mmCIF file of C-alpha atoms in Angstrom:
data_model
loop_
_atom_site.group_PDB
_atom_site.id
_atom_site.type_symbol
_atom_site.label_atom_id
_atom_site.label_comp_id
_atom_site.label_asym_id
_atom_site.label_seq_id
_atom_site.Cartn_x
_atom_site.Cartn_y
_atom_site.Cartn_z
ATOM 1 C CA MET A 1 -19.378 -14.228 13.384
ATOM 2 C CA ASP A 2 -19.209 -10.497 12.626
ATOM 3 C CA THR A 3 -18.981 -9.841 16.391
ATOM 4 C CA ARG A 4 -15.322 -10.917 16.152
ATOM 5 C CA LYS A 5 -13.519 -7.577 16.086
ATOM 6 C CA VAL A 6 -10.284 -7.328 14.119
ATOM 7 C CA VAL A 7 -7.453 -5.187 15.445
ATOM 8 C CA VAL A 8 -4.004 -4.145 14.248
ATOM 9 C CA THR A 9 -1.191 -5.300 16.515
ATOM 10 C CA GLY A 10 1.880 -5.066 14.276
ATOM 11 C CA LEU A 11 3.264 -2.793 11.556
ATOM 12 C CA GLY A 12 6.084 -3.356 9.080
ATOM 13 C CA ALA A 13 7.332 -1.227 6.188
ATOM 14 C CA VAL A 14 10.127 -0.976 3.676
ATOM 15 C CA SER A 15 9.806 2.146 1.537
ATOM 16 C CA PRO A 16 11.623 4.865 -0.397
ATOM 17 C CA LEU A 17 11.710 6.777 2.907
ATOM 18 C CA GLY A 18 13.608 4.048 4.734
ATOM 19 C CA LEU A 19 13.783 0.473 5.911
ATOM 20 C CA SER A 20 11.409 0.644 8.882
ATOM 21 C CA VAL A 21 8.112 2.109 10.025
ATOM 22 C CA GLY A 22 10.058 4.628 12.093
ATOM 23 C CA ASP A 23 12.036 5.820 9.074
ATOM 24 C CA LEU A 24 8.840 6.037 7.037
ATOM 25 C CA TRP A 25 6.989 8.072 9.647
ATOM 26 C CA GLU A 26 9.907 10.430 10.272
ATOM 27 C CA GLY A 27 10.140 11.138 6.550
ATOM 28 C CA LEU A 28 6.426 11.737 6.211
ATOM 29 C CA VAL A 29 6.045 14.192 9.088
ATOM 30 C CA SER A 30 9.098 16.135 7.934
ATOM 31 C CA GLY A 31 7.678 16.361 4.403
ATOM 32 C CA THR A 32 10.662 14.583 2.886
ATOM 33 C CA SER A 33 10.543 13.273 -0.660
ATOM 34 C CA GLY A 34 11.838 9.757 -1.199
ATOM 35 C CA LEU A 35 11.964 10.270 -4.960
ATOM 36 C CA GLY A 36 15.000 10.738 -7.165
ATOM 37 C CA PRO A 37 16.698 9.737 -10.415
ATOM 38 C CA ILE A 38 16.544 6.018 -11.164
ATOM 39 C CA THR A 39 19.832 4.319 -10.300
ATOM 40 C CA SER A 40 19.022 0.645 -10.948
ATOM 41 C CA PHE A 41 19.321 0.840 -14.746
ATOM 42 C CA ASP A 42 20.342 3.195 -17.540
ATOM 43 C CA THR A 43 17.374 5.472 -18.256
ATOM 44 C CA SER A 44 18.766 7.015 -21.430
ATOM 45 C CA GLY A 45 15.935 7.383 -23.906
ATOM 46 C CA PHE A 46 13.179 7.039 -21.281
ATOM 47 C CA ASP A 47 10.542 9.765 -21.069
ATOM 48 C CA SER A 48 10.416 9.338 -17.279
ATOM 49 C CA ARG A 49 13.679 8.803 -15.419
ATOM 50 C CA ILE A 50 12.569 9.121 -11.790
ATOM 51 C CA ALA A 51 11.286 6.741 -9.125
ATOM 52 C CA GLY A 52 10.986 6.028 -5.435
ATOM 53 C CA GLU A 53 13.684 3.406 -4.956
ATOM 54 C CA VAL A 54 14.362 1.526 -1.720
ATOM 55 C CA LYS A 55 17.961 2.335 -0.845
ATOM 56 C CA ASP A 56 20.531 0.270 1.096
ATOM 57 C CA PHE A 57 18.274 -2.752 1.461
ATOM 58 C CA ASP A 58 20.084 -5.881 2.664
ATOM 59 C CA PRO A 59 17.816 -8.945 2.552
ATOM 60 C CA ALA A 60 20.265 -10.828 4.794
ATOM 61 C CA ALA A 61 18.983 -8.728 7.708
ATOM 62 C CA PHE A 62 15.651 -10.528 7.436
ATOM 63 C CA MET A 63 16.348 -13.949 5.877
ATOM 64 C CA THR A 64 19.192 -16.305 5.065
ATOM 65 C CA PRO A 65 21.316 -15.522 1.998
ATOM 66 C CA LYS A 66 20.228 -18.850 0.482
ATOM 67 C CA SER A 67 16.551 -17.925 0.857
ATOM 68 C CA ALA A 68 17.147 -14.451 -0.549
ATOM 69 C CA LYS A 69 18.746 -15.866 -3.702
ATOM 70 C CA ARG A 70 15.536 -17.777 -4.380
ATOM 71 C CA MET A 71 13.331 -14.695 -4.135
ATOM 72 C CA ASP A 72 12.636 -11.867 -6.524
ATOM 73 C CA ARG A 73 13.173 -8.402 -5.053
ATOM 74 C CA PHE A 74 9.427 -7.873 -4.521
ATOM 75 C CA CYS A 75 9.387 -11.019 -2.398
ATOM 76 C CA GLN A 76 12.454 -9.970 -0.403
ATOM 77 C CA LEU A 77 10.844 -6.620 0.397
ATOM 78 C CA GLY A 78 7.590 -8.290 1.423
ATOM 79 C CA VAL A 79 9.288 -10.819 3.673
ATOM 80 C CA ALA A 80 11.295 -8.019 5.314
ATOM 81 C CA ALA A 81 8.149 -6.018 6.089
ATOM 82 C CA ALA A 82 6.381 -9.139 7.374
ATOM 83 C CA VAL A 83 9.266 -9.977 9.726
ATOM 84 C CA GLN A 84 9.152 -6.414 11.050
ATOM 85 C CA ALA A 85 5.383 -6.546 11.576
ATOM 86 C CA VAL A 86 5.516 -9.864 13.437
ATOM 87 C CA GLN A 87 8.327 -8.599 15.653
ATOM 88 C CA ASP A 88 6.416 -5.373 16.294
ATOM 89 C CA ALA A 89 3.348 -7.392 17.282
ATOM 90 C CA GLY A 90 5.384 -9.478 19.713
ATOM 91 C CA LEU A 91 3.906 -12.557 18.074
ATOM 92 C CA ASP A 92 5.607 -15.756 19.266
ATOM 93 C CA MET A 93 4.767 -18.541 16.820
ATOM 94 C CA ASP A 94 5.921 -21.137 19.351
ATOM 95 C CA ARG A 95 2.958 -20.079 21.470
ATOM 96 C CA GLU A 96 0.435 -19.974 18.625
ATOM 97 C CA ASP A 97 -1.590 -22.675 16.917
ATOM 98 C CA PRO A 98 0.019 -22.408 13.442
ATOM 99 C CA SER A 99 -3.230 -23.482 11.759
ATOM 100 C CA ARG A 100 -4.853 -20.309 13.137
ATOM 101 C CA VAL A 101 -2.252 -17.910 11.682
ATOM 102 C CA GLY A 102 -2.617 -17.019 8.000
ATOM 103 C CA VAL A 103 -0.940 -14.848 5.377
ATOM 104 C CA TYR A 104 -2.690 -12.776 2.695
ATOM 105 C CA VAL A 105 -0.131 -10.637 0.852
ATOM 106 C CA GLY A 106 -0.634 -9.350 -2.676
ATOM 107 C CA SER A 107 1.273 -7.642 -5.471
ATOM 108 C CA GLY A 108 0.252 -5.969 -8.662
ATOM 109 C CA VAL A 109 3.082 -7.135 -10.910
ATOM 110 C CA GLY A 110 5.219 -9.613 -8.964
ATOM 111 C CA GLY A 111 8.607 -10.873 -10.102
ATOM 112 C CA LEU A 112 9.210 -8.557 -13.031
ATOM 113 C CA SER A 113 12.956 -8.245 -12.528
ATOM 114 C CA THR A 114 13.276 -12.037 -12.578
ATOM 115 C CA ILE A 115 11.190 -12.317 -15.745
ATOM 116 C CA GLN A 116 13.233 -9.628 -17.471
ATOM 117 C CA GLU A 117 16.604 -11.106 -16.470
ATOM 118 C CA GLN A 118 15.685 -14.674 -17.352
ATOM 119 C CA HIS A 119 14.307 -13.583 -20.721
ATOM 120 C CA ARG A 120 17.657 -11.936 -21.433
ATOM 121 C CA ILE A 121 19.413 -15.195 -20.562
ATOM 122 C CA LEU A 122 17.044 -17.149 -22.799
ATOM 123 C CA LEU A 123 17.818 -14.923 -25.782
ATOM 124 C CA GLU A 124 21.585 -14.741 -25.179
ATOM 125 C CA ARG A 125 22.400 -18.220 -23.855
ATOM 126 C CA GLY A 126 19.458 -20.473 -24.697
ATOM 127 C CA PRO A 127 16.795 -22.370 -22.743
ATOM 128 C CA GLY A 128 19.305 -24.660 -21.038
ATOM 129 C CA ARG A 129 20.621 -21.759 -18.971
ATOM 130 C CA ILE A 130 17.265 -20.658 -17.523
ATOM 131 C CA SER A 131 17.158 -20.817 -13.728
ATOM 132 C CA PRO A 132 15.056 -23.620 -12.202
ATOM 133 C CA PHE A 133 13.839 -20.930 -9.796
ATOM 134 C CA LEU A 134 12.366 -18.742 -12.571
ATOM 135 C CA VAL A 135 8.781 -19.804 -11.989
ATOM 136 C CA PRO A 136 8.783 -19.803 -8.159
ATOM 137 C CA MET A 137 10.582 -16.453 -8.162
ATOM 138 C CA MET A 138 8.225 -14.692 -10.553
ATOM 139 C CA ILE A 139 4.811 -15.860 -9.358
ATOM 140 C CA ILE A 140 3.057 -13.638 -6.846
ATOM 141 C CA ASP A 141 1.683 -16.358 -4.573
ATOM 142 C CA LEU A 142 5.218 -17.327 -3.545
ATOM 143 C CA LEU A 143 5.338 -14.178 -1.405
ATOM 144 C CA PRO A 144 2.763 -15.349 1.158
ATOM 145 C CA GLY A 145 4.172 -18.829 0.676
ATOM 146 C CA GLN A 146 7.679 -17.670 1.623
ATOM 147 C CA ILE A 147 6.359 -15.734 4.625
ATOM 148 C CA ALA A 148 4.449 -18.794 5.798
ATOM 149 C CA MET A 149 7.474 -21.060 5.405
ATOM 150 C CA LEU A 150 9.741 -18.633 7.249
ATOM 151 C CA LEU A 151 7.358 -18.090 10.158
ATOM 152 C CA GLY A 152 5.522 -21.411 10.253
ATOM 153 C CA CYS A 153 2.044 -20.080 9.444
ATOM 154 C CA LYS A 154 -0.285 -22.916 8.386
ATOM 155 C CA GLY A 155 -3.589 -21.034 8.255
ATOM 156 C CA PRO A 156 -5.311 -19.404 5.252
ATOM 157 C CA ASN A 157 -2.763 -18.345 2.656
ATOM 158 C CA LEU A 158 -3.267 -16.583 -0.658
ATOM 159 C CA SER A 159 -2.353 -13.660 -2.880
ATOM 160 C CA VAL A 160 -4.663 -10.964 -4.138
ATOM 161 C CA VAL A 161 -3.778 -9.437 -7.516
ATOM 162 C CA THR A 162 -5.849 -6.347 -8.268
ATOM 163 C CA ALA A 163 -3.172 -3.971 -9.553
ATOM 164 C CA CYS A 164 -2.856 -0.943 -7.270
ATOM 165 C CA ALA A 165 -5.709 -2.119 -5.031
ATOM 166 C CA SER A 166 -3.948 -5.389 -4.140
ATOM 167 C CA GLY A 167 -2.760 -4.297 -0.697
ATOM 168 C CA ASN A 168 -6.168 -3.035 0.396
ATOM 169 C CA HIS A 169 -7.953 -6.097 -0.916
ATOM 170 C CA SER A 170 -5.462 -8.345 0.885
ATOM 171 C CA LEU A 171 -6.082 -6.572 4.182
ATOM 172 C CA GLY A 172 -9.842 -6.524 3.719
ATOM 173 C CA GLU A 173 -10.032 -10.221 2.871
ATOM 174 C CA ALA A 174 -7.736 -11.013 5.803
ATOM 175 C CA MET A 175 -10.112 -9.100 8.061
ATOM 176 C CA TRP A 176 -12.955 -11.304 6.835
ATOM 177 C CA ALA A 177 -10.927 -14.464 7.428
ATOM 178 C CA ILE A 178 -10.698 -13.471 11.091
ATOM 179 C CA ARG A 179 -14.298 -12.311 11.334
ATOM 180 C CA ASN A 180 -15.494 -15.570 9.813
ATOM 181 C CA GLY A 181 -13.517 -17.645 12.284
ATOM 182 C CA GLN A 182 -11.047 -19.069 9.755
ATOM 183 C CA ALA A 183 -8.065 -17.588 11.610
ATOM 184 C CA ASP A 184 -7.150 -15.677 14.761
ATOM 185 C CA VAL A 185 -4.127 -13.893 13.315
ATOM 186 C CA MET A 186 -3.465 -12.745 9.745
ATOM 187 C CA ILE A 187 -0.306 -11.225 8.274
ATOM 188 C CA ALA A 188 -1.500 -9.059 5.397
ATOM 189 C CA GLY A 189 -0.557 -6.283 2.989
ATOM 190 C CA GLY A 190 1.339 -5.847 -0.260
ATOM 191 C CA ALA A 191 4.792 -5.715 -1.852
ATOM 192 C CA GLU A 192 6.118 -4.487 -5.187
ATOM 193 C CA ALA A 193 9.416 -4.019 -7.040
ATOM 194 C CA SER A 194 8.707 -3.001 -10.621
ATOM 195 C CA ILE A 195 11.399 -0.374 -11.150
ATOM 196 C CA THR A 196 12.972 -2.209 -14.083
ATOM 197 C CA SER A 197 13.595 -1.024 -17.605
ATOM 198 C CA LEU A 198 10.667 -3.102 -18.848
ATOM 199 C CA GLY A 199 8.289 -1.926 -16.144
ATOM 200 C CA VAL A 200 9.138 1.746 -16.479
ATOM 201 C CA ALA A 201 9.063 1.544 -20.294
ATOM 202 C CA GLY A 202 5.591 0.041 -20.123
ATOM 203 C CA PHE A 203 4.225 2.829 -17.954
ATOM 204 C CA CYS A 204 6.011 5.405 -20.130
ATOM 205 C CA ALA A 205 4.280 3.951 -23.188
ATOM 206 C CA MET A 206 0.950 4.546 -21.418
ATOM 207 C CA LYS A 207 1.938 8.181 -20.764
ATOM 208 C CA ALA A 208 1.148 7.515 -17.095
ATOM 209 C CA LEU A 209 4.390 8.723 -15.492
ATOM 210 C CA SER A 210 5.580 12.201 -14.595
ATOM 211 C CA THR A 211 8.289 13.577 -16.857
ATOM 212 C CA ARG A 212 9.451 16.240 -14.401
ATOM 213 C CA ASN A 213 12.919 14.695 -14.603
ATOM 214 C CA ASP A 214 14.828 17.842 -13.642
ATOM 215 C CA GLU A 215 12.958 18.090 -10.318
ATOM 216 C CA PRO A 216 12.398 14.492 -9.190
ATOM 217 C CA GLU A 217 11.545 15.455 -5.603
ATOM 218 C CA LYS A 218 8.736 17.658 -6.918
ATOM 219 C CA ALA A 219 7.417 15.278 -9.554
ATOM 220 C CA SER A 220 4.661 13.686 -7.469
ATOM 221 C CA ARG A 221 2.167 16.447 -6.741
ATOM 222 C CA PRO A 222 -1.272 14.951 -6.087
ATOM 223 C CA PHE A 223 -4.310 17.228 -6.433
ATOM 224 C CA GLU A 224 -2.074 20.093 -7.599
ATOM 225 C CA ARG A 225 -2.882 21.929 -10.816
ATOM 226 C CA ASN A 226 0.426 21.143 -12.557
ATOM 227 C CA ARG A 227 0.511 17.392 -11.905
ATOM 228 C CA ASP A 228 1.587 15.394 -14.939
ATOM 229 C CA GLY A 229 1.568 11.743 -13.889
ATOM 230 C CA PHE A 230 2.570 9.400 -11.110
ATOM 231 C CA VAL A 231 6.058 8.436 -9.976
ATOM 232 C CA ILE A 232 6.662 4.703 -9.665
ATOM 233 C CA GLY A 233 7.854 3.444 -6.289
ATOM 234 C CA GLU A 234 8.788 0.143 -4.670
ATOM 235 C CA GLY A 235 8.554 -1.357 -1.208
ATOM 236 C CA ALA A 236 6.184 -3.211 1.083
ATOM 237 C CA GLY A 237 3.660 -2.544 3.822
ATOM 238 C CA ILE A 238 2.503 -5.389 6.079
ATOM 239 C CA LEU A 239 0.165 -5.410 9.088
ATOM 240 C CA VAL A 240 -0.543 -8.055 11.700
ATOM 241 C CA LEU A 241 -4.304 -8.336 12.141
ATOM 242 C CA GLU A 242 -5.686 -10.156 15.133
ATOM 243 C CA GLU A 243 -8.996 -11.090 16.694
ATOM 244 C CA LEU A 244 -9.532 -8.681 19.591
ATOM 245 C CA GLU A 245 -9.888 -11.205 22.395
ATOM 246 C CA HIS A 246 -6.898 -13.182 21.120
ATOM 247 C CA ALA A 247 -4.832 -9.995 21.219
ATOM 248 C CA ARG A 248 -6.031 -9.175 24.722
ATOM 249 C CA ARG A 249 -5.218 -12.628 26.052
ATOM 250 C CA ARG A 250 -1.593 -12.340 25.032
ATOM 251 C CA GLY A 251 -1.305 -8.728 26.180
ATOM 252 C CA ALA A 252 -0.652 -7.323 22.729
ATOM 253 C CA ARG A 253 -0.450 -3.603 22.043
ATOM 254 C CA ILE A 254 -3.445 -2.595 19.933
ATOM 255 C CA TYR A 255 -2.929 0.172 17.391
ATOM 256 C CA ALA A 256 -6.442 0.361 15.970
ATOM 257 C CA GLU A 257 -9.435 -1.649 14.815
ATOM 258 C CA LEU A 258 -9.811 -2.553 11.160
ATOM 259 C CA ALA A 259 -13.536 -1.942 11.290
ATOM 260 C CA GLY A 260 -14.674 -1.677 7.688
ATOM 261 C CA TYR A 261 -13.904 -2.857 4.174
ATOM 262 C CA GLY A 262 -15.529 -1.864 0.903
ATOM 263 C CA LEU A 263 -14.855 -2.998 -2.646
ATOM 264 C CA SER A 264 -16.361 -2.448 -6.066
ATOM 265 C CA ALA A 265 -15.712 -2.591 -9.809
ATOM 266 C CA ASP A 266 -15.973 0.281 -12.245
ATOM 267 C CA ALA A 267 -16.830 -2.017 -15.163
ATOM 268 C CA TYR A 268 -15.795 0.879 -17.358
ATOM 269 C CA HIS A 269 -12.231 1.023 -18.777
ATOM 270 C CA LEU A 270 -8.861 -0.754 -18.694
ATOM 271 C CA THR A 271 -7.070 2.071 -16.919
ATOM 272 C CA ALA A 272 -9.320 5.130 -16.521
ATOM 273 C CA PRO A 273 -11.615 5.559 -13.497
ATOM 274 C CA ALA A 274 -15.366 5.650 -14.022
ATOM 275 C CA PRO A 275 -17.024 9.043 -14.626
ATOM 276 C CA GLY A 276 -17.827 10.882 -11.425
ATOM 277 C CA GLY A 277 -15.788 8.392 -9.410
ATOM 278 C CA GLU A 278 -18.731 5.988 -9.356
ATOM 279 C CA GLY A 279 -16.699 2.961 -8.276
ATOM 280 C CA ALA A 280 -14.832 4.884 -5.592
ATOM 281 C CA ILE A 281 -18.140 6.148 -4.231
ATOM 282 C CA ALA A 282 -19.482 2.606 -3.929
ATOM 283 C CA SER A 283 -16.302 1.381 -2.260
ATOM 284 C CA MET A 284 -16.235 4.128 0.357
ATOM 285 C CA LYS A 285 -19.929 3.770 1.119
ATOM 286 C CA MET A 286 -19.555 0.024 1.598
ATOM 287 C CA ALA A 287 -16.648 0.501 4.014
ATOM 288 C CA LEU A 288 -18.657 2.990 6.056
ATOM 289 C CA LYS A 289 -21.660 0.678 6.162
ATOM 290 C CA ASP A 290 -19.535 -2.327 7.076
ATOM 291 C CA ALA A 291 -18.016 -0.417 9.998
ATOM 292 C CA ARG A 292 -21.364 1.089 11.023
ATOM 293 C CA VAL A 293 -19.761 4.530 10.851
ATOM 294 C CA SER A 294 -21.477 7.683 9.598
ATOM 295 C CA PRO A 295 -19.663 9.917 7.107
ATOM 296 C CA GLU A 296 -19.501 12.694 9.698
ATOM 297 C CA GLU A 297 -17.381 10.514 11.986
ATOM 298 C CA VAL A 298 -14.472 10.232 9.542
ATOM 299 C CA ASP A 299 -11.519 12.459 10.410
ATOM 300 C CA TYR A 300 -8.911 11.643 7.764
ATOM 301 C CA ILE A 301 -8.691 10.024 4.343
ATOM 302 C CA ASN A 302 -5.391 8.703 3.052
ATOM 303 C CA ALA A 303 -6.284 9.180 -0.589
ATOM 304 C CA HIS A 304 -5.285 7.054 -3.545
ATOM 305 C CA GLY A 305 -4.070 10.419 -4.879
ATOM 306 C CA THR A 306 -1.788 9.312 -7.691
ATOM 307 C CA SER A 307 -0.868 12.734 -9.140
ATOM 308 C CA THR A 308 -2.636 11.924 -12.404
ATOM 309 C CA GLU A 309 -5.157 14.207 -14.047
ATOM 310 C CA LEU A 310 -8.151 11.860 -13.940
ATOM 311 C CA ASN A 311 -7.627 10.060 -10.640
ATOM 312 C CA ASP A 312 -7.224 13.134 -8.496
ATOM 313 C CA LYS A 313 -10.224 15.070 -9.738
ATOM 314 C CA LEU A 314 -12.496 12.018 -9.782
ATOM 315 C CA GLU A 315 -11.406 10.895 -6.307
ATOM 316 C CA THR A 316 -12.145 14.422 -5.098
ATOM 317 C CA ALA A 317 -15.589 14.257 -6.712
ATOM 318 C CA ALA A 318 -16.217 10.868 -5.117
ATOM 319 C CA ILE A 319 -15.274 12.128 -1.652
ATOM 320 C CA LYS A 320 -17.605 15.109 -2.054
ATOM 321 C CA SER A 321 -20.410 12.801 -3.167
ATOM 322 C CA VAL A 322 -20.017 10.449 -0.192
ATOM 323 C CA PHE A 323 -19.372 13.032 2.513
ATOM 324 C CA GLY A 324 -21.457 16.001 1.390
ATOM 325 C CA ASP A 325 -20.901 19.081 3.539
ATOM 326 C CA HIS A 326 -18.516 17.144 5.775
ATOM 327 C CA ALA A 327 -16.067 16.831 2.868
ATOM 328 C CA SER A 328 -14.923 20.418 3.437
ATOM 329 C CA ARG A 329 -14.074 19.573 7.060
ATOM 330 C CA LEU A 330 -12.192 16.384 6.269
ATOM 331 C CA ALA A 331 -8.426 16.151 6.082
ATOM 332 C CA VAL A 332 -7.378 14.375 2.871
ATOM 333 C CA SER A 333 -3.747 13.766 1.972
ATOM 334 C CA SER A 334 -1.773 11.721 -0.500
ATOM 335 C CA THR A 335 1.452 10.366 0.916
ATOM 336 C CA LYS A 336 2.363 9.248 -2.606
ATOM 337 C CA SER A 337 3.720 12.784 -2.903
ATOM 338 C CA MET A 338 6.620 11.514 -0.772
ATOM 339 C CA THR A 339 6.794 7.760 -1.423
ATOM 340 C CA GLY A 340 5.727 7.610 -5.046
ATOM 341 C CA HIS A 341 3.141 5.060 -6.143
ATOM 342 C CA LEU A 342 4.018 1.592 -4.901
ATOM 343 C CA LEU A 343 1.406 -0.064 -7.140
ATOM 344 C CA GLY A 344 0.355 -3.331 -5.475
ATOM 345 C CA ALA A 345 2.167 -2.350 -2.262
ATOM 346 C CA ALA A 346 0.498 1.064 -2.019
ATOM 347 C CA GLY A 347 -2.502 -0.104 0.000
ATOM 348 C CA GLY A 348 -0.365 -1.969 2.516
ATOM 349 C CA LEU A 349 2.037 0.915 3.016
ATOM 350 C CA GLU A 350 -0.750 3.476 3.253
ATOM 351 C CA ALA A 351 -2.615 1.360 5.801
ATOM 352 C CA VAL A 352 0.549 1.470 7.924
ATOM 353 C CA ILE A 353 0.606 5.241 7.422
ATOM 354 C CA GLY A 354 -3.057 5.737 8.321
ATOM 355 C CA VAL A 355 -2.747 3.694 11.517
ATOM 356 C CA SER A 356 0.453 5.560 12.409
ATOM 357 C CA ALA A 357 -1.262 8.903 11.849
ATOM 358 C CA ALA A 358 -4.007 7.959 14.297
ATOM 359 C CA ASN A 359 -1.518 6.779 16.906
ATOM 360 C CA HIS A 360 0.643 9.888 16.619
ATOM 361 C CA GLN A 361 -2.363 12.211 16.164
ATOM 362 C CA ILE A 362 -0.557 13.890 13.273
ATOM 363 C CA LEU A 363 -1.790 14.319 9.715
ATOM 364 C CA PRO A 364 0.881 13.554 7.088
ATOM 365 C CA PRO A 365 0.975 16.189 4.353
ATOM 366 C CA THR A 366 0.590 16.299 0.605
ATOM 367 C CA ILE A 367 3.852 17.925 -0.434
ATOM 368 C CA ASN A 368 4.527 19.854 -3.660
ATOM 369 C CA TYR A 369 1.119 21.491 -3.363
ATOM 370 C CA GLU A 370 1.834 24.867 -4.942
ATOM 371 C CA GLU A 371 -1.043 25.854 -7.219
ATOM 372 C CA PRO A 372 -4.597 24.713 -6.407
ATOM 373 C CA ASP A 373 -6.668 22.957 -9.031
ATOM 374 C CA PRO A 374 -10.243 24.302 -9.127
ATOM 375 C CA GLU A 375 -11.506 20.733 -9.580
ATOM 376 C CA CYS A 376 -9.598 19.574 -6.492
ATOM 377 C CA ASP A 377 -10.828 21.814 -3.709
ATOM 378 C CA LEU A 378 -10.576 19.858 -0.447
ATOM 379 C CA ASP A 379 -8.174 20.182 2.487
ATOM 380 C CA TYR A 380 -5.188 18.184 1.251
ATOM 381 C CA VAL A 381 -2.997 19.032 4.276
ATOM 382 C CA PRO A 382 -0.719 21.031 1.982
ATOM 383 C CA ASN A 383 3.047 20.796 2.407
ATOM 384 C CA GLN A 384 3.289 20.485 6.197
ATOM 385 C CA ALA A 385 2.186 17.852 8.690
ATOM 386 C CA ARG A 386 -0.131 19.101 11.412
ATOM 387 C CA PRO A 387 -1.482 17.858 14.735
ATOM 388 C CA ALA A 388 -5.130 16.796 14.731
ATOM 389 C CA GLY A 389 -7.595 14.680 16.635
ATOM 390 C CA ILE A 390 -7.795 11.489 14.560
ATOM 391 C CA ASP A 391 -10.055 8.572 15.368
ATOM 392 C CA VAL A 392 -11.590 7.271 12.130
ATOM 393 C CA ILE A 393 -9.454 6.892 9.007
ATOM 394 C CA LEU A 394 -10.358 5.819 5.487
ATOM 395 C CA SER A 395 -7.673 4.524 3.131
ATOM 396 C CA ASN A 396 -8.478 4.330 -0.578
ATOM 397 C CA ALA A 397 -6.836 2.217 -3.266
ATOM 398 C CA PHE A 398 -7.941 1.969 -6.894
ATOM 399 C CA GLY A 399 -6.398 -0.242 -9.570
ATOM 400 C CA PHE A 400 -6.278 -0.751 -13.317
ATOM 401 C CA GLY A 401 -9.177 -2.894 -14.438
ATOM 402 C CA GLY A 402 -11.560 -0.800 -12.347
ATOM 403 C CA HIS A 403 -10.765 -2.403 -8.977
ATOM 404 C CA ASN A 404 -11.624 -0.281 -5.943
ATOM 405 C CA ALA A 405 -10.977 -1.051 -2.276
ATOM 406 C CA THR A 406 -11.441 1.068 0.844
ATOM 407 C CA LEU A 407 -10.401 0.271 4.405
ATOM 408 C CA LEU A 408 -11.733 1.946 7.543
ATOM 409 C CA PHE A 409 -9.656 2.035 10.713
ATOM 410 C CA ARG A 410 -10.807 3.231 14.114
ATOM 411 C CA LYS A 411 -8.324 4.241 16.812
ATOM 412 C CA ASN A 412 -10.646 4.435 19.801
ATOM 413 C CA ILE A 413 -12.248 0.999 19.938
ATOM 414 C CA PHE A 414 -13.198 0.800 23.629
#
């Protein structure tokens, strides 16, 4: 069944750079930061007071007000991106066999704002005032469930929860569902909305977040010598994946092939990556092998690139290990410098970005790259986007618990 090629026919995104894929791409190529002071709660007393918030989001543009009230924000963002992706793909569910259309959308944290708010109500007003929608609003699997109910998708449906690798794992497993003949179309990616006082306080307690509070737009600086932690972001990135011949029959526009998927476990530490980037190496090698692509064929890597001390130097080491001499000729950028780190939505959003880069033949930059780090010595496309011939793209995502996932996209599939 591995002769069934899987292609991308639709893209959807809601991000700190805007409410559409077009807004996202325009922000990226102009080197715009979507980061700023947190506005959704009082950050007094917090070590980190900055984030990549989604601004001016109106869920009623994508769903009924009644449906929106029964969804946590992470779910609203995911549904919005899914609606965009399906519209972009020109997918008409009235013409599809609903049992052949599935949804795999993950999240790292899920309905944290609902949990936090309902806990407050429990303490202040007692258990009798808890919402009957608490459980269905907080659990992650309701996101693909809501998408399926809205669109009428009756095929494979599940959530992947692997922290910051959730989006990549969702897309990779969706690819396999199509390859294995379980579906012809899959809606896949990730969504996250964890910019709450509890969520930010938790990451602050881990000393994981940047404290460059006086310069929020410059706080995310992947691979740069003075990086001091990641900046939390929110949003969603969803792709429509489709079996190639199915896409051709309905005359769909094809953005790229999702040709390879690799995954591994560090089996090392709760939050720190394995020494030498061992897990990342295995993940990238597996994706290359799955796609039957040599390292020398890769043009661009959208890096996990979190702007943390360990991740950036170990991801650099892993890339050098996998690609050898070709590593110095590769373009590697971290768009988290502009969007922040969307946790479980990062892989979905960055897959949208990688596919967009190939279609526009433009490399998005790593902004805030001012002082090189001797341990991070690759071409990170510093500060400015640039035109380039892009065919093969890798997209990395690594999560707490030692979860690693790599996707490989190919633009020229014919």
